[in-house]
Amino acid sequence: MTAKELLERAEELRRSCDFGDAINVYRAAASAPDATEDIRRKALASVELIQEINGFVNVDLMNP
């Protein structure tokens, strides 16, 4: 698959809330030999965003 196809597949996985597989495919897109700087930037930013979302903790809800 090309980097663009991998990026599109990762976005489909993200939309279906399959975050683990989406992260793996985003990383594959970023490291693909034909990845442009724009694809690398989008893929790595998406990985960071997913990790932020998954790591979010609302401390106010934990300590009522």
Coordinates of C-alpha atoms in Angstrom, one line a residue:
M1 CA 0.0 0.0 0.0
T2 CA 1.1 3.6 -0.6
A3 CA 1.5 6.1 2.2
K4 CA -1.7 7.8 1.1
E5 CA -3.7 4.6 1.1
L6 CA -2.3 3.8 4.6
L7 CA -3.3 7.2 5.8
E8 CA -6.8 6.8 4.5
R9 CA -7.1 3.3 6.1
A10 CA -5.9 4.7 9.4
E11 CA -8.6 7.4 9.2
E12 CA -11.2 4.8 8.6
L13 CA -10.0 2.9 11.6
R14 CA -10.0 6.0 13.8
R15 CA -13.6 6.9 12.7
S16 CA -14.7 3.4 13.7
C17 CA -12.9 3.8 17.1
D18 CA -10.4 1.1 16.5
F19 CA -7.6 3.2 18.0
G20 CA -4.9 0.6 18.5
D21 CA -5.0 -0.5 14.8
A22 CA -5.3 3.1 13.7
I23 CA -2.1 4.1 15.6
N24 CA -0.3 1.2 14.0
V25 CA -1.4 2.1 10.5
Y26 CA -0.7 5.8 11.0
R27 CA 2.9 4.9 12.0
A28 CA 3.2 2.7 8.9
A29 CA 2.0 5.6 6.8
A30 CA 4.5 7.9 8.4
S31 CA 7.4 5.5 7.8
A32 CA 6.4 4.4 4.3
P33 CA 9.1 5.0 1.7
D34 CA 6.8 7.2 -0.4
A35 CA 5.5 9.3 2.5
T36 CA 5.6 13.0 1.9
E37 CA 6.3 15.4 4.7
D38 CA 2.6 16.3 4.8
I39 CA 1.6 12.7 5.2
R40 CA 4.2 12.2 7.9
R41 CA 3.0 15.3 9.8
K42 CA -0.7 14.3 9.6
A43 CA 0.0 10.7 10.6
L44 CA 2.2 11.6 13.6
A45 CA -0.2 14.4 14.8
S46 CA -3.1 11.9 14.6
V47 CA -1.1 9.4 16.7
E48 CA -0.5 12.1 19.4
L49 CA -4.1 13.1 19.4
I50 CA -5.4 9.5 19.8
Q51 CA -2.9 9.0 22.7
E52 CA -4.1 12.2 24.4
I53 CA -7.7 11.1 24.1
N54 CA -7.0 7.6 25.4
G55 CA -4.9 9.0 28.3
F56 CA -7.4 11.6 29.4
V57 CA -8.4 11.4 33.0
N58 CA -10.9 13.7 34.6
V59 CA -9.6 14.0 38.2
D60 CA -12.8 15.8 39.3
L61 CA -14.8 12.7 38.5
M62 CA -12.4 10.4 40.2
N63 CA -12.5 12.4 43.5
P64 CA -16.1 13.6 44.1

